[in-house]
Amino acid sequence: MQIINGHKYFALPKGGKTRVVDMPPSVARELVEHAKAYPSLKVELPWGAEPERERKKHDLALTTMYGNAVAANTWNTEIWKPALAKAGVIPPLAKGAKPWQWQAAPRDGFHVLRHTYASVVLEAGESVVTLARWLGLASPTITLDHYAHFMPEAGRKGRRAIDSLLDDQVNDLAGRNSPESPQARS
C-alpha cells in the first residue's frame, strides 16, 4: 500500500516485483496466532496511483482499529517509535512535541528490520543468492554491497577450511615420519 497526494492505493513493492520468502515454522505459528486474534479485513483501494483506477479488494493482516489500511507514517509515529522509546532504544517523545517529532535517527526507522533480517540470515550461513531473491534485489552483488558489513563473522568458514586443510597435511606428514610408519622401517 502506498500514499501519493494523500490518497492510499495498492501497488507492487519497489521495483514492481512480487517476492516469495521461505517462512520458518516459528513465524508461521506467530502469524496464525495473530490471524486468530486479529482476523484480516478486506480493504478496497484503487490499483495504481490514480484514484479513478479500478478498485480492488485485498485482505490486510494489519489494519487500523477502524478497519482501514495502515499508513506508514501513522505506523511509524503511533506504533513503532513509541515501542522503541518504551524499550529504551530512543528517547521518549519530548514534552510538548507533536506526535511526529520523535528524536530518532534514520537508523531507528522501521526499515531497520529489513537490515536485521538480512544480517541474521547471512550470519546463519544462508547464501547471498538466496537472500538477494528473498529481498527482491536485482543481484547478489547488490546484496553484498548493502549487507556485507553486517557479517562480523564473515570469513569464519574460510579460516576453518584452511585450518582443517593444514591440520590434515601436518597429520599426514607426521604419520609418514612416525616410528610405526612403513617408511621408517625401511
XYZ file of C-alpha atoms in Angstrom:
186
model
C 0.000 0.000 0.000
C 1.293 3.460 -0.892
C 0.168 7.035 -0.413
C 0.502 9.745 -3.063
C -1.058 13.178 -2.611
C -2.868 11.931 0.471
C -4.572 9.032 -1.351
C -3.943 5.396 -0.440
C -3.654 2.832 -3.192
C -2.380 -0.694 -3.770
C 0.837 -1.185 -5.734
C 3.566 -3.756 -6.108
C 6.657 -3.257 -3.925
C 9.591 -1.133 -5.066
C 10.794 -2.361 -8.426
C 7.315 -3.645 -9.317
C 8.216 -7.217 -8.341
C 6.474 -9.692 -6.094
C 8.535 -11.774 -3.674
C 8.248 -15.202 -2.187
C 10.200 -15.745 1.014
C 10.616 -19.045 2.804
C 8.905 -18.745 6.157
C 10.259 -20.550 9.178
C 7.671 -22.553 11.153
C 8.041 -20.201 14.148
C 6.962 -17.218 12.032
C 4.087 -19.191 10.516
C 2.836 -20.093 14.016
C 3.001 -16.446 15.118
C 1.067 -15.351 12.022
C -1.599 -18.000 12.621
C -1.997 -16.796 16.213
C -2.161 -13.172 15.060
C -4.790 -14.036 12.455
C -6.909 -15.775 15.102
C -6.750 -12.788 17.439
C -6.989 -10.143 14.708
C -8.653 -11.524 11.570
C -7.674 -9.831 8.320
C -10.043 -7.317 6.802
C -10.850 -6.726 3.160
C -9.824 -3.235 2.157
C -10.848 -1.752 -1.174
C -8.495 0.720 -2.811
C -7.517 1.667 -6.350
C -4.822 -0.418 -8.004
C -2.288 2.164 -9.086
C -1.600 5.819 -8.380
C -4.669 7.361 -9.993
C -7.670 7.342 -7.605
C -10.074 6.770 -10.531
C -8.398 3.473 -11.468
C -10.083 0.128 -10.950
C -10.622 -0.594 -7.274
C -9.572 -3.944 -5.859
C -10.153 -5.659 -2.536
C -7.318 -7.291 -0.640
C -7.126 -8.938 2.759
C -4.817 -6.965 5.014
C -3.275 -8.650 8.050
C -2.633 -5.287 9.711
C -5.315 -2.603 9.826
C -6.230 0.343 11.984
C -8.741 -0.029 14.811
C -11.306 1.287 12.310
C -10.557 -1.406 9.716
C -8.597 0.847 7.358
C -5.267 0.264 5.713
C -2.377 1.398 7.905
C -0.396 4.356 6.593
C 3.370 4.057 7.042
C 3.625 7.438 8.764
C 0.867 6.532 11.199
C 2.533 3.208 11.968
C 5.881 4.918 12.455
C 4.676 7.674 14.792
C 1.981 5.817 16.734
C 3.331 2.254 16.962
C 6.985 1.855 16.023
C 8.581 4.909 17.677
C 6.612 4.538 20.948
C 7.705 0.870 21.076
C 11.342 1.874 20.580
C 11.015 4.516 23.302
C 9.425 2.031 25.706
C 12.299 -0.383 25.035
C 14.820 2.396 25.714
C 16.229 2.408 22.173
C 15.290 6.047 21.546
C 14.378 8.865 23.947
C 10.709 9.335 24.825
C 8.722 11.944 22.938
C 9.667 15.346 24.351
C 7.037 17.235 26.348
C 5.030 19.477 24.068
C 6.335 17.783 20.906
C 3.975 16.865 18.093
C 3.321 13.115 17.643
C 5.683 13.001 14.668
C 8.560 14.865 16.339
C 10.477 11.911 17.731
C 14.196 12.370 18.396
C 15.274 9.295 16.492
C 17.936 8.721 13.875
C 17.041 7.283 10.464
C 18.721 4.040 11.559
C 15.879 3.703 14.093
C 13.241 3.540 11.370
C 11.092 0.500 10.707
C 13.265 -0.288 7.668
C 15.999 -1.421 10.079
C 14.083 -4.694 10.439
C 14.949 -5.482 6.809
C 18.630 -4.977 7.599
C 18.328 -7.018 10.773
C 16.671 -9.850 8.849
C 19.391 -9.787 6.186
C 22.234 -9.736 8.697
C 20.782 -12.573 10.798
C 20.158 -14.718 7.710
C 23.655 -14.115 6.332
C 25.271 -14.737 9.715
C 23.435 -18.071 9.869
C 25.133 -19.053 6.615
C 22.329 -18.601 4.071
C 23.595 -17.997 0.551
C 23.832 -14.460 -0.732
C 21.997 -15.547 -3.886
C 19.010 -16.800 -1.876
C 18.923 -13.698 0.312
C 19.039 -11.456 -2.770
C 15.992 -13.269 -4.161
C 14.119 -13.036 -0.840
C 14.838 -9.315 -0.530
C 13.868 -8.660 -4.146
C 17.292 -7.283 -5.005
C 18.459 -7.400 -8.604
C 21.661 -9.318 -7.922
C 23.781 -10.929 -5.210
C 26.343 -8.177 -5.849
C 23.860 -5.567 -4.652
C 23.132 -7.733 -1.621
C 26.826 -7.897 -0.740
C 27.264 -4.162 -1.330
C 24.451 -3.447 1.139
C 24.886 -6.185 3.727
C 28.476 -7.475 3.802
C 29.286 -5.145 6.708
C 26.533 -6.856 8.711
C 28.567 -10.060 8.649
C 31.024 -9.673 11.561
C 31.890 -13.369 11.369
C 32.429 -13.297 7.610
C 35.414 -15.440 6.765
C 34.979 -17.870 9.647
C 34.163 -20.793 7.328
C 37.116 -19.962 5.110
C 39.504 -19.787 8.059
C 38.208 -23.123 9.345
C 38.617 -24.715 5.900
C 42.260 -23.606 5.654
C 42.952 -24.653 9.258
C 41.441 -28.051 8.526
C 43.472 -28.428 5.319
C 46.728 -27.516 7.054
C 45.950 -29.670 10.091
C 45.274 -32.642 7.771
C 48.579 -32.075 5.931
C 50.520 -31.809 9.193
C 48.887 -35.027 10.425
C 49.668 -36.772 7.126
C 53.338 -35.725 7.325
C 53.595 -36.757 10.959
C 52.040 -40.101 10.111
C 54.573 -40.847 7.354
C 57.505 -39.999 9.607
C 56.347 -41.725 12.753
C 58.308 -44.738 14.066
C 55.384 -47.011 13.255
C 55.112 -45.938 9.616
C 56.314 -48.270 6.814
C 58.725 -45.571 5.573
C 60.508 -45.511 8.954
C 61.140 -49.311 8.906
C 62.791 -49.454 5.530
